[in-house]
Amino acid sequence: MAAMAAASAGAALKDPLDFPAAKVGALSSRPLLAVARTGERLVAVGSRGVAILSDDEGKTWEQAAVPVQSDLVAVHFPTPTDGWAVGHDGVILHTADGGRNWQKQLDGRAALASFSRYYHEKGASQGEAMRAVEKNYGSGPSLPLLDVWFQDSQTGYAVGAFGILVATRDGGRTWEPWFERIDNPDMLNLNGVRGVGGQLFIAAERGVVFRYDAASGRFVKSETGYGGSFFGIVGSDKAVVAYGLRGSVYRSGDAGRTWSTIATGSESTISAGILDDKGSLVLVNVAGEVLVGDAGGDSLKVRPGWSGARASGVVVLADGKYLISSPAGLRIQAAQ
Amino acid sequence: MAHVTSHSDAMPVLTALNEFDRKGGSWLERMVFNNRLWLIAICALVTLVLGFQASRLGVSASYDAMMPQSHEFIRNYRAHAESLGGLGSSVRIVVRNTRGDIYQSQYLDVLRKINDKVFMMQGVDRSFMKSLWMPVVRWTEVTPEGYAGGPVMPDGYNGTPESIKSLRLNVARAGLVGSLVGTDQQSSMIFVPLLDHDPATGEPLDYKAFRDEIDSLRALESEGVEIHVIGFAQLVGDLIHGLGEVLTYFLYAALIAVLIISWYTRCWRSTLLVTSCSLVAVVWQLGLMKLLGFSLDPYSILVPFLIFAIGVSHGAQKMNGIMQDIGRGTHKYIAARYTFRRLFLAGLTALLADAVGFAVLAVIDIPAIRGLAAAASIGVAALIFTNLILIPVLLSYAGVSRSAAAKSLRSLEGEHPVVSWLGNFTMRRRAIVVLAVTAALAVAGWVVSLKLQIGDLDPGAPELRRDSVYNQDNDYITSHYALSSDQFAVIVATSPQGLINYETLLEMDRLEQILRELPGVQTTVSAGSLARTFTAAGFEGSVKWETINRDPFVVQDAINTVYNSNPELLNDDRSVSPIIVYLTDHKAATLSRVVETVQQFAAEHNSDERKFLLAAGTSGIEAATNIVVAKANRSMLLYVYLSVVVLCFITFRSWRAVIVAIVPLVVTTILCEALMVFLGIGMKVATLPVTALGVGIGVDYSLYLLTTQLVFQRQGHSLARAYRHALISTGKVVALIGVTLSAAVVTWAWSPIKFQADMGILLAFMFLWNMLGALILIPSLATFLLPTRKSVTSDSHTVVAQSHSEGLGLRWIPERRSAIPEEQPGCFQEASAGRQGVL
């Protein structure tokens, strides 16, 4: 209905939230801000609602049907068929067919009403959370969700700017605000969320990592000793690694209680990282370099990657090569 | 016109001057011939004055003059031009280091010298000039701390390896490779935007002076660099330079004309007289242009050729008449007066027909074309004095050589083989073949002409030849720089501060995305897409923040950063901003694709707050020109044919005759368009006037030929005989005009300016083909459309038609129809008989 109203007004702005992404050409050269593997398939998402998928290890791509034109910045598939993507305008998209068709579960406009109602029903004790909702969504859907991670097809989390944290227990049919369930009074940007070794972590500003404490049902703050921003979490059973600004990497061998810094030899901001099938850590930075280390995260070695590209995401292909995403598109890079 | 029909009585052969009645003839004739010395003195004085003016006539060309002034795109551009820095006329100077890459202090020193000289040149829009040495060229980088930047040339550069190293780093950070630095890093570019008018004085930019100044930079090539220059100002400078060369072709054209005329008349005296008078017309034309405030541009420079050729053709006719009279023994003064009496009106009508062709050009809303139309009209006006009045007067003194006069009379007798060959086209069987072939040619030509392209088809500057220095420079720059110089700009207009707005930036970004999908689009740049990148600067350089955000403060920050790094992308008021589309070529199809896409977008997205307007940039202007040219081509053809039809009808008073006269022109027009397709010439500003000129001048042939033929037919002669008579008399002149005109314009084919060569070839084709069409098609068509109703059986006389046919006023014939008794040969044959008596 909103779409029709906007269209009939003619000159009124077509809000990116109300119109499906345009079909575009040269798919692998689009600005792509995240890439993920789901079974045999690769899915990448990016600017203006573009989502693309490949069933032949990145050789050919086709465009998925996305109901919004918002910039998408993160994508995660807990199962081969179910996946979630998040991005600007506070959108959360869900696919049940491995990334071919996406449906909107939440956006910044709907969040204001739904979250206000949620806290209103919870009662007066939620004043602080109410203020957080008002602050974040009061002036429209201007804040992005920056990362999403699902533990399985039902339970998942999304984090975003100015402390936005939402969670679902029913595969995204309902999303709950978790403002009151994190020690984040300064409303730090929450840049990344990831489950590592059975634990759940959030990477945030000012060198803060939040760890989910199952007993209290809350994210608790863990100081790493670093002062800059972390953009994401990666790791294995052996170690948790937080990465961020200017090539900073911090490692914890005790599930995020204590942290130590790791020298990487690169000063470029690390934007994404994964644990590959062989148990190696693979990170990419905004200079287009690839940083590779073992599962323990004791050291990382800088490898030449896609020089000059501001890499935004990485997956490892079946033949061991890296598929790197960036605002300049995708590139397959031989591992060296 | 009574003087024509009664001329046998009024124009007896008089050898002695005192027998002649000086009070005879029209008031104009009396005024002219009874005050010959005065007239010559006045003409001499006028020629002196105008000659002086002509010597001061400047050559120029301006960016403005090529634009279709009232077209919506141009009006939009004009309204916002002040806010669109660097999108007007500009030149790009590429300085290549012949000793390696650009990171050498010696090279950078030479570059600085060139840069400083260019900076001081008159007409340079200094605030938007860009080069490695301009502080406005900055590197910017999105860093964890936000946005970092500085001038690409490091502060305190001193030529040390350290400062060159930091320059190299800055060039990389600014992403200049491919835009201001060559892809092989062996050259760098100085981008020089120009002001079309001096903001202080309002004087238009002197392109020639500017080009000469740029040329003087080449002296620095001895210091180990190579200089390549492209851009409209340089192109125009080259064109103006080429004009000098074009003028030398004028000498060839004149020489050829002299040879043709002297071959025709076999009399040097009169040949020189006719050509000098035609030259006088050219001098008058140029002088008048100066007085009226015009200057010669690459288009109007061609007018003198046309004026000269037309002048020579008409002059030859005057001479022809006088020769015959003198040949019969008439005194040269009286012969001149007779000729004036007979031919003034006919000549005037023919010149007016030419003028119609020129005048129609004025419907095209491009100053350069209007200048051409004005120059040509002025020239035709001058011809009326110099060739219709001055030539007879001068001939009345000079006379012609006896032998030539005798020869001209002899040529009226007997039948030339060409005449009998052409005459046979009145035979039914041949006529059918001719018409069938013509129809086939016309249909084939029409099919081919459907492929006629609008606009320029070749890369680089199609105005110049492929191997010109300019186009070589262009090739170098195209192959060493990524961003094309074919820029098409969409103008985004909002209320003040309206660009600092999420919706505006979003819409700009959307249009860019659509445009980038189009074939022929290299890339696009605008504040919209740049705002995306710079938004991330506010969020620690995170890639995920490359977006256009809804928050007004975020948008404000992003726009400020855009303004700092790319001041040409928005105005101080934040209300006007271009979306610059870099195109791979400037073919019409590419341009119209962009235009249609933007128009469709604008229709859906324009609102009270923001408008997407077409167009700016060289390609934007070209798109507007193409649209105007495509439209003008049709409407101009319509007008020129309408006026020609009207003119023919007034002359012939017969629709059938009009058809006979027009069909050859139509066939030629079609074949001319087909020829353009074959030669790879597009329909553009330069080729647009060709058809109008071709048809306007070409109709003369039909007028001359048909009027004579109709006179004979109306006297009762058979078509075959009437046509043969017409051939002997006017047919010869038609052939002469066709050959002279073609010879004059075909010399342009050697012009260094490509479009002049195109015009020359096409006009030569039209003049020749119109001539052939008239000589062959008119008899064939007449066979079916204009058969003589009643033929004269007795035809024993050799009919001398020359003096008559030339004397055909174009409006008198129909009224005479009833006056000429069909049974009797009428006054005309009496006249002939009289003449024969003289012989």
PDB file of N, CA and C in Angstrom, chain A residues 113-149:
ATOM      1  N   ALA A 113       7.655   1.421  16.391  1.00  0.00           N
ATOM      2  CA  ALA A 113       6.353   1.072  16.957  1.00  0.00           C
ATOM      3  C   ALA A 113       6.436  -0.233  17.746  1.00  0.00           C
ATOM      4  N   SER A 114       7.063  -1.213  17.119  1.00  0.00           N
ATOM      5  CA  SER A 114       7.067  -2.528  17.724  1.00  0.00           C
ATOM      6  C   SER A 114       7.867  -2.547  19.023  1.00  0.00           C
ATOM      7  N   PHE A 115       9.036  -1.867  19.034  1.00  0.00           N
ATOM      8  CA  PHE A 115       9.865  -1.866  20.239  1.00  0.00           C
ATOM      9  C   PHE A 115       9.250  -1.009  21.339  1.00  0.00           C
ATOM     10  N   SER A 116       8.628   0.105  20.939  1.00  0.00           N
ATOM     11  CA  SER A 116       7.966   0.939  21.951  1.00  0.00           C
ATOM     12  C   SER A 116       6.873   0.144  22.648  1.00  0.00           C
ATOM     13  N   ARG A 117       6.114  -0.559  21.806  1.00  0.00           N
ATOM     14  CA  ARG A 117       5.019  -1.360  22.359  1.00  0.00           C
ATOM     15  C   ARG A 117       5.587  -2.440  23.300  1.00  0.00           C
ATOM     16  N   TYR A 118       6.698  -3.058  22.845  1.00  0.00           N
ATOM     17  CA  TYR A 118       7.323  -4.126  23.620  1.00  0.00           C
ATOM     18  C   TYR A 118       7.677  -3.645  25.018  1.00  0.00           C
ATOM     19  N   TYR A 119       8.362  -2.477  25.065  1.00  0.00           N
ATOM     20  CA  TYR A 119       8.775  -1.971  26.380  1.00  0.00           C
ATOM     21  C   TYR A 119       7.607  -1.410  27.158  1.00  0.00           C
ATOM     22  N   HIS A 120       6.643  -0.836  26.449  1.00  0.00           N
ATOM     23  CA  HIS A 120       5.460  -0.318  27.118  1.00  0.00           C
ATOM     24  C   HIS A 120       4.753  -1.432  27.866  1.00  0.00           C
ATOM     25  N   GLU A 121       4.642  -2.576  27.205  1.00  0.00           N
ATOM     26  CA  GLU A 121       3.964  -3.716  27.823  1.00  0.00           C
ATOM     27  C   GLU A 121       4.752  -4.248  29.001  1.00  0.00           C
ATOM     28  N   LYS A 122       6.091  -4.073  28.923  1.00  0.00           N
ATOM     29  CA  LYS A 122       6.928  -4.577  30.018  1.00  0.00           C
ATOM     30  C   LYS A 122       6.830  -3.715  31.270  1.00  0.00           C
ATOM     31  N   GLY A 123       6.383  -2.460  31.084  1.00  0.00           N
ATOM     32  CA  GLY A 123       6.149  -1.646  32.259  1.00  0.00           C
ATOM     33  C   GLY A 123       7.162  -0.537  32.467  1.00  0.00           C
ATOM     34  N   ALA A 124       6.951   0.194  33.563  1.00  0.00           N
ATOM     35  CA  ALA A 124       7.676   1.431  33.838  1.00  0.00           C
ATOM     36  C   ALA A 124       9.157   1.208  34.091  1.00  0.00           C
ATOM     37  N   SER A 125       9.522  -0.014  34.503  1.00  0.00           N
ATOM     38  CA  SER A 125      10.913  -0.269  34.839  1.00  0.00           C
ATOM     39  C   SER A 125      11.823  -0.168  33.620  1.00  0.00           C
ATOM     40  N   GLN A 126      11.225  -0.105  32.444  1.00  0.00           N
ATOM     41  CA  GLN A 126      12.030  -0.126  31.209  1.00  0.00           C
ATOM     42  C   GLN A 126      12.318   1.268  30.665  1.00  0.00           C
ATOM     43  N   GLY A 127      12.283   2.266  31.513  1.00  0.00           N
ATOM     44  CA  GLY A 127      12.470   3.647  31.059  1.00  0.00           C
ATOM     45  C   GLY A 127      13.729   3.870  30.254  1.00  0.00           C
ATOM     46  N   GLU A 128      14.825   3.292  30.713  1.00  0.00           N
ATOM     47  CA  GLU A 128      16.082   3.522  30.037  1.00  0.00           C
ATOM     48  C   GLU A 128      16.064   2.908  28.642  1.00  0.00           C
ATOM     49  N   ALA A 129      15.521   1.682  28.528  1.00  0.00           N
ATOM     50  CA  ALA A 129      15.426   1.013  27.228  1.00  0.00           C
ATOM     51  C   ALA A 129      14.503   1.791  26.317  1.00  0.00           C
ATOM     52  N   MET A 130      13.420   2.331  26.893  1.00  0.00           N
ATOM     53  CA  MET A 130      12.481   3.133  26.106  1.00  0.00           C
ATOM     54  C   MET A 130      13.198   4.328  25.495  1.00  0.00           C
ATOM     55  N   ARG A 131      14.050   4.970  26.334  1.00  0.00           N
ATOM     56  CA  ARG A 131      14.787   6.135  25.836  1.00  0.00           C
ATOM     57  C   ARG A 131      15.725   5.731  24.692  1.00  0.00           C
ATOM     58  N   ALA A 132      16.321   4.531  24.830  1.00  0.00           N
ATOM     59  CA  ALA A 132      17.217   4.047  23.788  1.00  0.00           C
ATOM     60  C   ALA A 132      16.448   3.852  22.480  1.00  0.00           C
ATOM     61  N   VAL A 133      15.250   3.298  22.582  1.00  0.00           N
ATOM     62  CA  VAL A 133      14.425   3.097  21.380  1.00  0.00           C
ATOM     63  C   VAL A 133      14.110   4.447  20.754  1.00  0.00           C
ATOM     64  N   GLU A 134      13.695   5.380  21.597  1.00  0.00           N
ATOM     65  CA  GLU A 134      13.308   6.693  21.114  1.00  0.00           C
ATOM     66  C   GLU A 134      14.492   7.380  20.414  1.00  0.00           C
ATOM     67  N   LYS A 135      15.664   7.255  21.034  1.00  0.00           N
ATOM     68  CA  LYS A 135      16.853   7.911  20.519  1.00  0.00           C
ATOM     69  C   LYS A 135      17.263   7.298  19.175  1.00  0.00           C
ATOM     70  N   ASN A 136      17.155   6.004  19.086  1.00  0.00           N
ATOM     71  CA  ASN A 136      17.634   5.327  17.895  1.00  0.00           C
ATOM     72  C   ASN A 136      16.658   5.389  16.724  1.00  0.00           C
ATOM     73  N   TYR A 137      15.401   5.365  17.004  1.00  0.00           N
ATOM     74  CA  TYR A 137      14.440   5.255  15.905  1.00  0.00           C
ATOM     75  C   TYR A 137      13.533   6.467  15.775  1.00  0.00           C
ATOM     76  N   GLY A 138      13.632   7.380  16.773  1.00  0.00           N
ATOM     77  CA  GLY A 138      12.705   8.507  16.798  1.00  0.00           C
ATOM     78  C   GLY A 138      12.745   9.360  15.539  1.00  0.00           C
ATOM     79  N   SER A 139      13.927   9.525  14.946  1.00  0.00           N
ATOM     80  CA  SER A 139      14.014  10.408  13.789  1.00  0.00           C
ATOM     81  C   SER A 139      13.991   9.609  12.484  1.00  0.00           C
ATOM     82  N   GLY A 140      13.364   8.463  12.549  1.00  0.00           N
ATOM     83  CA  GLY A 140      13.252   7.681  11.314  1.00  0.00           C
ATOM     84  C   GLY A 140      14.263   6.561  11.270  1.00  0.00           C
ATOM     85  N   PRO A 141      14.158   5.764  10.228  1.00  0.00           N
ATOM     86  CA  PRO A 141      15.003   4.564  10.147  1.00  0.00           C
ATOM     87  C   PRO A 141      16.398   4.904   9.651  1.00  0.00           C
ATOM     88  N   SER A 142      17.100   5.787  10.369  1.00  0.00           N
ATOM     89  CA  SER A 142      18.380   6.240   9.841  1.00  0.00           C
ATOM     90  C   SER A 142      19.549   5.370  10.280  1.00  0.00           C
ATOM     91  N   LEU A 143      19.332   4.514  11.267  1.00  0.00           N
ATOM     92  CA  LEU A 143      20.482   3.749  11.761  1.00  0.00           C
ATOM     93  C   LEU A 143      20.533   2.352  11.151  1.00  0.00           C
ATOM     94  N   PRO A 144      21.724   1.907  10.842  1.00  0.00           N
ATOM     95  CA  PRO A 144      21.857   0.588  10.234  1.00  0.00           C
ATOM     96  C   PRO A 144      22.037  -0.526  11.268  1.00  0.00           C
ATOM     97  N   LEU A 145      21.649  -1.724  10.874  1.00  0.00           N
ATOM     98  CA  LEU A 145      22.123  -2.911  11.567  1.00  0.00           C
ATOM     99  C   LEU A 145      23.394  -3.313  10.844  1.00  0.00           C
ATOM    100  N   LEU A 146      24.428  -3.636  11.620  1.00  0.00           N
ATOM    101  CA  LEU A 146      25.744  -3.828  10.996  1.00  0.00           C
ATOM    102  C   LEU A 146      26.173  -5.278  10.897  1.00  0.00           C
ATOM    103  N   ASP A 147      25.539  -6.155  11.705  1.00  0.00           N
ATOM    104  CA  ASP A 147      25.915  -7.569  11.603  1.00  0.00           C
ATOM    105  C   ASP A 147      24.760  -8.444  12.077  1.00  0.00           C
ATOM    106  N   VAL A 148      24.778  -9.684  11.626  1.00  0.00           N
ATOM    107  CA  VAL A 148      23.740 -10.639  12.011  1.00  0.00           C
ATOM    108  C   VAL A 148      24.403 -12.004  12.166  1.00  0.00           C
ATOM    109  N   TRP A 149      23.925 -12.754  13.192  1.00  0.00           N
ATOM    110  CA  TRP A 149      24.452 -14.115  13.365  1.00  0.00           C
ATOM    111  C   TRP A 149      23.344 -14.986  13.943  1.00  0.00           C
TER     112      TRP A 149
END
